[in-house]
Amino acid sequence: MAMKTLDDLFVHTLRDIYYAEKQILKVLPKMAKKAGSDALRDGFEKHQAETEGQIERLEQVFEMRDQKPRGVTCDAINGIIEEAKEIMSEADDPAVLDAGMIAAAQAVEHYEITRYGTLVSWAKQIGMDDAAKLLQQTLDEEKKTDQLLTDLAEKALNKQAA
Amino acid sequence: MAMKTLDDLFVHTLRDIYYAEKQILKVLPKMAKKAGSDALRDGFEKHQAETEGQIERLEQVFEMRDQKPRGVTCDAINGIIEEAKEIMSEADDPAVLDAGMIAAAQAVEHYEITRYGTLVSWAKQIGMDDAAKLLQQTLDEEKKTDQLLTDLAEKALNKQAA
């Protein structure tokens, strides 16, 4: 993929996060199933529905550009998900498992926060203000999810795990 | 590596971020050399010195545990750095190059922010309060660096690149 202009970088990052969201959508049901606490399971299930909406928004942005939605392999998200799977297969104690899954989910959220932050900024620069608004909605959702995970980690799960 | 207890998860994440910081230290001089704007070059050079201090803090945490500092391959950071290198080899326009390198650097910062956030929380839970304090210092630095990069991106570079 070309990376010569800001428009190239925008499309590359759009494809990167499209791929990432699809991978996350696959792993969230597995994480929900493994969750030891009801609050965390609810959180993962809610975020699954939210992720479906975020993927639709990305498809709208591709449409605005008359481009077919297409992903590009994102090694960063694959690495984070691979580690989450390792924790899920190794940790037996539900509280440790939850602590590890929360950490993995927060790594995912932070990856998304940085990429959507960049996309919003670049969308404005290349004159795609409607796309910037859509992407900002997702960015706000990801920040809320990250905060929810911090609250869950701080309030209950880590204390049980120690 | 075992991932059965919260202590296991803490050590795994400590090794993951130790590896990540060392990789970042290798790429920062290359990014500084490529930077089109003086402000960005200064930012990368300053962060290089800061990263050296952050690595020393991690080594102190290993020492507190009577463990030899040792990294574990972090695919997430490798993926982010690989992408930064692609941008650095493809983009010719200095403003586009800077915009791409800022985005890559922010992805690095967000990865570090989430991992140090988790480590601070877990250090407290496993009774390593002195380690939590050291790791919190690094977390604060990473957040400041991310903010600096946002300011640089918003104020000057993206506008030139568009």
Short mmCIF file of C-alpha atoms in Angstrom, two decimals:
data_model
loop_
_atom_site.label_atom_id
_atom_site.label_comp_id
_atom_site.label_asym_id
_atom_site.label_seq_id
_atom_site.Cartn_x
_atom_site.Cartn_y
_atom_site.Cartn_z
CA MET A 1 0.00 0.00 0.00
CA ALA A 2 1.22 3.48 -0.87
CA MET A 3 2.10 5.75 2.05
CA LYS A 4 3.13 8.88 0.18
CA THR A 5 0.35 11.35 1.03
CA LEU A 6 -1.75 12.10 4.10
CA ASP A 7 -4.67 10.55 2.18
CA ASP A 8 -2.65 7.33 1.78
CA LEU A 9 -1.88 7.29 5.49
CA PHE A 10 -5.57 7.86 6.29
CA VAL A 11 -6.70 4.91 4.14
CA HIS A 12 -3.95 2.67 5.50
CA THR A 13 -4.95 3.44 9.10
CA LEU A 14 -8.65 3.01 8.26
CA ARG A 15 -7.90 -0.48 6.90
CA ASP A 16 -5.67 -1.27 9.87
CA ILE A 17 -8.41 -0.45 12.39
CA TYR A 18 -11.08 -2.18 10.26
CA TYR A 19 -9.03 -5.37 10.45
CA ALA A 20 -8.43 -4.83 14.18
CA GLU A 21 -12.15 -4.33 14.97
CA LYS A 22 -13.03 -7.54 13.11
CA GLN A 23 -10.44 -9.52 15.07
CA ILE A 24 -11.73 -8.04 18.33
CA LEU A 25 -15.29 -9.00 17.40
CA LYS A 26 -14.17 -12.62 17.08
CA VAL A 27 -12.44 -12.78 20.46
CA LEU A 28 -14.94 -10.83 22.61
CA PRO A 29 -17.50 -13.69 22.90
CA LYS A 30 -14.68 -16.01 24.08
CA MET A 31 -13.62 -13.45 26.69
CA ALA A 32 -17.22 -12.99 27.85
CA LYS A 33 -17.60 -16.76 28.23
CA LYS A 34 -14.43 -16.98 30.35
CA ALA A 35 -15.20 -13.95 32.57
CA GLY A 36 -15.37 -14.80 36.25
CA SER A 37 -17.40 -11.77 37.31
CA ASP A 38 -20.87 -10.89 36.03
CA ALA A 39 -19.88 -7.23 35.67
CA LEU A 40 -16.98 -8.10 33.38
CA ARG A 41 -19.08 -10.53 31.31
CA ASP A 42 -21.73 -7.82 30.88
CA GLY A 43 -19.00 -5.36 29.92
CA PHE A 44 -17.61 -7.66 27.22
CA GLU A 45 -21.09 -8.44 25.85
CA LYS A 46 -22.00 -4.78 25.70
CA HIS A 47 -18.73 -3.95 24.00
CA GLN A 48 -19.38 -6.67 21.43
CA ALA A 49 -22.60 -4.94 20.34
CA GLU A 50 -20.76 -1.61 20.34
CA THR A 51 -17.96 -3.03 18.18
CA GLU A 52 -20.52 -4.11 15.57
CA GLY A 53 -21.69 -0.48 15.37
CA GLN A 54 -18.10 0.74 15.13
CA ILE A 55 -17.45 -1.59 12.19
CA GLU A 56 -20.55 -0.19 10.46
CA ARG A 57 -19.22 3.34 10.95
CA LEU A 58 -15.91 2.36 9.34
CA GLU A 59 -17.86 0.89 6.41
CA GLN A 60 -19.69 4.21 6.08
CA VAL A 61 -16.35 6.03 5.89
CA PHE A 62 -15.17 3.66 3.13
CA GLU A 63 -18.47 4.33 1.31
CA MET A 64 -17.94 8.11 1.58
CA ARG A 65 -14.71 7.53 -0.33
CA ASP A 66 -16.35 5.14 -2.84
CA GLN A 67 -14.03 2.43 -1.61
CA LYS A 68 -14.86 -1.15 -0.78
CA PRO A 69 -14.27 -1.83 2.95
CA ARG A 70 -11.06 -3.80 3.20
CA GLY A 71 -8.74 -4.61 6.08
CA VAL A 72 -4.96 -4.82 6.24
CA THR A 73 -3.24 -7.15 8.71
CA CYS A 74 -2.48 -5.34 11.95
CA ASP A 75 0.34 -7.11 13.81
CA ALA A 76 -0.15 -4.97 16.89
CA ILE A 77 -3.72 -6.14 17.51
CA ASN A 78 -2.81 -9.72 16.63
CA GLY A 79 -0.05 -9.61 19.26
CA ILE A 80 -2.39 -8.23 21.93
CA ILE A 81 -5.10 -10.83 21.15
CA GLU A 82 -2.56 -13.68 21.09
CA GLU A 83 -1.44 -12.71 24.58
CA ALA A 84 -5.05 -12.53 25.79
CA LYS A 85 -5.57 -16.08 24.52
CA GLU A 86 -2.46 -17.29 26.37
CA ILE A 87 -3.77 -15.82 29.62
CA MET A 88 -7.20 -17.36 28.97
CA SER A 89 -5.69 -20.80 28.49
CA GLU A 90 -3.25 -20.63 31.43
CA ALA A 91 -4.93 -18.81 34.32
CA ASP A 92 -7.30 -20.99 36.36
CA ASP A 93 -8.22 -18.66 39.20
CA PRO A 94 -11.23 -16.61 38.01
CA ALA A 95 -9.96 -13.40 39.61
CA VAL A 96 -6.51 -13.73 37.99
CA LEU A 97 -8.15 -14.58 34.68
CA ASP A 98 -10.36 -11.50 34.93
CA ALA A 99 -7.40 -9.27 35.86
CA GLY A 100 -5.46 -10.56 32.84
CA MET A 101 -8.41 -10.20 30.46
CA ILE A 102 -9.07 -6.65 31.65
CA ALA A 103 -5.42 -5.75 31.02
CA ALA A 104 -5.61 -7.25 27.51
CA ALA A 105 -8.89 -5.48 26.79
CA GLN A 106 -7.38 -2.18 27.93
CA ALA A 107 -4.41 -2.71 25.59
CA VAL A 108 -6.96 -3.17 22.79
CA GLU A 109 -8.85 -0.02 23.83
CA HIS A 110 -5.66 2.06 23.94
CA TYR A 111 -4.68 0.83 20.50
CA GLU A 112 -8.09 1.89 19.22
CA ILE A 113 -7.99 5.23 21.06
CA THR A 114 -4.69 6.20 19.46
CA ARG A 115 -5.73 5.08 15.96
CA TYR A 116 -9.17 6.74 16.04
CA GLY A 117 -7.58 9.89 17.51
CA THR A 118 -5.21 10.00 14.54
CA LEU A 119 -8.02 9.23 12.06
CA VAL A 120 -10.22 12.06 13.41
CA SER A 121 -7.35 14.51 13.10
CA TRP A 122 -6.41 13.37 9.58
CA ALA A 123 -10.05 13.24 8.38
CA LYS A 124 -10.36 16.94 9.25
CA GLN A 125 -7.11 17.75 7.46
CA ILE A 126 -8.13 16.00 4.24
CA GLY A 127 -11.56 17.70 4.33
CA MET A 128 -13.65 14.66 5.38
CA ASP A 129 -15.55 16.41 8.16
CA ASP A 130 -18.48 13.94 8.14
CA ALA A 131 -16.05 11.05 8.53
CA ALA A 132 -14.33 12.91 11.37
CA LYS A 133 -17.68 13.15 13.20
CA LEU A 134 -18.41 9.43 12.81
CA LEU A 135 -14.91 8.45 13.93
CA GLN A 136 -15.14 10.82 16.90
CA GLN A 137 -18.27 8.93 18.08
CA THR A 138 -16.28 5.71 18.12
CA LEU A 139 -13.34 7.40 19.84
CA ASP A 140 -15.66 8.57 22.63
CA GLU A 141 -17.06 5.05 23.03
CA GLU A 142 -13.58 3.51 23.25
CA LYS A 143 -12.53 6.02 25.93
CA LYS A 144 -15.65 5.17 27.96
CA THR A 145 -14.96 1.45 27.63
CA ASP A 146 -11.38 1.94 28.80
CA GLN A 147 -12.63 3.87 31.84
CA LEU A 148 -15.20 1.15 32.62
CA LEU A 149 -12.42 -1.46 32.52
CA THR A 150 -10.24 0.65 34.84
CA ASP A 151 -13.14 0.94 37.28
CA LEU A 152 -13.77 -2.82 37.19
CA ALA A 153 -10.07 -3.55 37.71
CA GLU A 154 -9.60 -1.08 40.54
CA LYS A 155 -12.77 -1.75 42.44
CA ALA A 156 -13.06 -5.48 42.62
CA LEU A 157 -11.08 -7.83 40.48
CA ASN A 158 -7.50 -7.03 41.34
CA LYS A 159 -8.26 -7.15 45.04
CA GLN A 160 -9.65 -10.66 44.76
CA ALA A 161 -6.71 -11.78 42.65
CA ALA A 162 -4.02 -10.70 45.09
CA MET B 1 6.21 -18.32 31.04
CA ALA B 2 3.68 -19.20 33.72
CA MET B 3 0.57 -17.01 33.85
CA LYS B 4 -1.23 -18.61 36.78
CA THR B 5 -1.05 -15.94 39.48
CA LEU B 6 -1.22 -12.15 39.55
CA ASP B 7 2.49 -12.23 40.37
CA ASP B 8 3.10 -14.23 37.16
CA LEU B 9 1.10 -11.71 35.14
CA PHE B 10 3.04 -8.84 36.72
CA VAL B 11 6.42 -10.35 35.80
CA HIS B 12 5.25 -11.21 32.29
CA THR B 13 4.05 -7.64 31.69
CA LEU B 14 7.25 -6.22 33.22
CA ARG B 15 9.31 -8.28 30.74
CA ASP B 16 7.01 -7.33 27.88
CA ILE B 17 7.43 -3.60 28.50
CA TYR B 18 11.19 -4.01 29.16
CA TYR B 19 11.51 -5.54 25.70
CA ALA B 20 9.27 -2.83 24.21
CA GLU B 21 11.30 0.04 25.75
CA LYS B 22 14.54 -1.43 24.40
CA GLN B 23 13.08 -1.66 20.89
CA ILE B 24 11.81 1.92 21.13
CA LEU B 25 15.25 3.11 22.23
CA LYS B 26 16.71 1.63 19.03
CA VAL B 27 14.21 3.31 16.68
CA LEU B 28 14.00 6.77 18.28
CA PRO B 29 17.34 8.04 16.89
CA LYS B 30 16.21 6.98 13.39
CA MET B 31 12.94 8.85 13.83
CA ALA B 32 14.75 11.96 15.12
CA LYS B 33 17.05 11.88 12.10
CA LYS B 34 14.08 11.69 9.70
CA ALA B 35 11.97 14.38 11.44
CA GLY B 36 11.10 17.30 9.16
CA SER B 37 10.35 19.79 11.91
CA ASP B 38 12.80 20.92 14.58
CA ALA B 39 10.11 20.62 17.27
CA LEU B 40 9.50 16.96 16.43
CA ARG B 41 13.23 16.16 16.28
CA ASP B 42 13.71 17.78 19.70
CA GLY B 43 10.72 15.79 20.99
CA PHE B 44 12.15 12.47 19.81
CA GLU B 45 15.61 13.29 21.19
CA LYS B 46 14.20 14.28 24.56
CA HIS B 47 12.08 11.13 24.67
CA GLN B 48 15.16 9.04 23.90
CA ALA B 49 16.88 10.32 27.06
CA GLU B 50 13.63 9.77 28.99
CA THR B 51 13.36 6.20 27.69
CA GLU B 52 16.84 5.43 29.03
CA GLY B 53 15.63 6.51 32.48
CA GLN B 54 12.47 4.42 32.11
CA ILE B 55 14.57 1.34 31.32
CA GLU B 56 16.64 1.98 34.46
CA ARG B 57 13.44 2.14 36.53
CA LEU B 58 12.32 -1.22 35.14
CA GLU B 59 15.74 -2.66 36.06
CA GLN B 60 15.25 -1.33 39.59
CA VAL B 61 11.89 -3.15 39.78
CA PHE B 62 13.54 -6.40 38.66
CA GLU B 63 16.21 -5.84 41.34
CA MET B 64 13.53 -5.34 44.02
CA ARG B 65 12.36 -8.85 43.12
CA ASP B 66 15.93 -10.25 43.01
CA GLN B 67 15.37 -11.05 39.35
CA LYS B 68 17.71 -10.45 36.46
CA PRO B 69 16.18 -7.92 34.00
CA ARG B 70 14.96 -9.91 31.03
CA GLY B 71 12.62 -9.08 28.16
CA VAL B 72 10.03 -11.19 26.39
CA THR B 73 9.17 -10.58 22.73
CA CYS B 74 6.28 -8.15 22.40
CA ASP B 75 4.56 -8.59 19.03
CA ALA B 76 2.41 -5.49 19.56
CA ILE B 77 5.38 -3.12 19.77
CA ASN B 78 7.18 -4.90 16.95
CA GLY B 79 4.10 -4.39 14.74
CA ILE B 80 3.88 -0.69 15.60
CA ILE B 81 7.61 -0.13 14.97
CA GLU B 82 7.50 -2.10 11.70
CA GLU B 83 4.74 0.17 10.47
CA ALA B 84 6.70 3.28 11.51
CA LYS B 85 9.64 2.01 9.46
CA GLU B 86 7.40 1.50 6.40
CA ILE B 87 6.16 5.08 6.66
CA MET B 88 9.75 6.31 7.10
CA SER B 89 10.88 4.53 3.95
CA GLU B 90 7.85 5.48 1.81
CA ALA B 91 6.83 9.04 2.64
CA ASP B 92 8.96 11.70 0.94
CA ASP B 93 7.11 14.89 1.87
CA PRO B 94 8.54 16.00 5.26
CA ALA B 95 5.10 17.04 6.59
CA VAL B 96 3.52 13.67 5.66
CA LEU B 97 6.50 11.86 7.13
CA ASP B 98 6.18 13.83 10.37
CA ALA B 99 2.41 13.18 10.54
CA GLY B 100 3.01 9.44 10.09
CA MET B 101 5.84 9.31 12.62
CA ILE B 102 3.77 11.22 15.19
CA ALA B 103 0.91 8.71 14.73
CA ALA B 104 3.33 5.80 15.16
CA ALA B 105 4.91 7.41 18.23
CA GLN B 106 1.46 7.94 19.75
CA ALA B 107 0.60 4.26 19.18
CA VAL B 108 3.80 3.44 21.08
CA GLU B 109 2.88 5.86 23.89
CA HIS B 110 -0.62 4.41 24.23
CA TYR B 111 0.78 0.89 24.39
CA GLU B 112 3.09 2.02 27.18
CA ILE B 113 0.35 3.95 28.98
CA THR B 114 -1.92 0.90 29.14
CA ARG B 115 0.88 -1.47 30.23
CA TYR B 116 2.30 0.88 32.90
CA GLY B 117 -1.24 1.59 34.13
CA THR B 118 -1.78 -2.13 34.60
CA LEU B 119 1.64 -2.60 36.22
CA VAL B 120 1.02 0.21 38.76
CA SER B 121 -2.31 -1.35 39.70
CA TRP B 122 -0.91 -4.88 39.99
CA ALA B 123 2.23 -3.73 41.88
CA LYS B 124 -0.04 -2.28 44.57
CA GLN B 125 -2.10 -5.47 44.71
CA ILE B 126 0.93 -7.71 45.18
CA GLY B 127 2.35 -5.39 47.86
CA MET B 128 5.15 -3.81 45.80
CA ASP B 129 4.36 -0.22 46.74
CA ASP B 130 7.88 1.09 45.95
CA ALA B 131 7.68 -0.46 42.48
CA ALA B 132 4.24 1.11 42.00
CA LYS B 133 5.73 4.54 42.72
CA LEU B 134 8.57 4.09 40.22
CA LEU B 135 6.22 2.79 37.52
CA GLN B 136 3.82 5.67 38.18
CA GLN B 137 6.63 8.15 37.42
CA THR B 138 7.11 6.52 34.02
CA LEU B 139 3.34 6.43 33.41
CA ASP B 140 3.18 10.19 34.05
CA GLU B 141 6.04 10.78 31.61
CA GLU B 142 4.39 8.69 28.88
CA LYS B 143 1.13 10.61 29.25
CA LYS B 144 3.00 13.91 28.95
CA THR B 145 4.81 12.67 25.83
CA ASP B 146 1.52 11.60 24.25
CA GLN B 147 0.07 15.05 24.95
CA LEU B 148 3.14 16.73 23.46
CA LEU B 149 2.74 14.65 20.29
CA THR B 150 -0.96 15.56 20.06
CA ASP B 151 -0.06 19.24 20.37
CA LEU B 152 2.61 18.95 17.68
CA ALA B 153 0.22 17.10 15.36
CA GLU B 154 -2.69 19.46 15.87
CA LYS B 155 -0.81 22.72 15.78
CA ALA B 156 1.49 22.47 12.85
CA LEU B 157 2.33 19.27 11.11
CA ASN B 158 -1.04 17.98 9.94
CA LYS B 159 -1.90 21.36 8.51
CA GLN B 160 1.24 21.41 6.40
CA ALA B 161 0.66 17.84 5.23
CA ALA B 162 -2.88 18.36 3.95
#
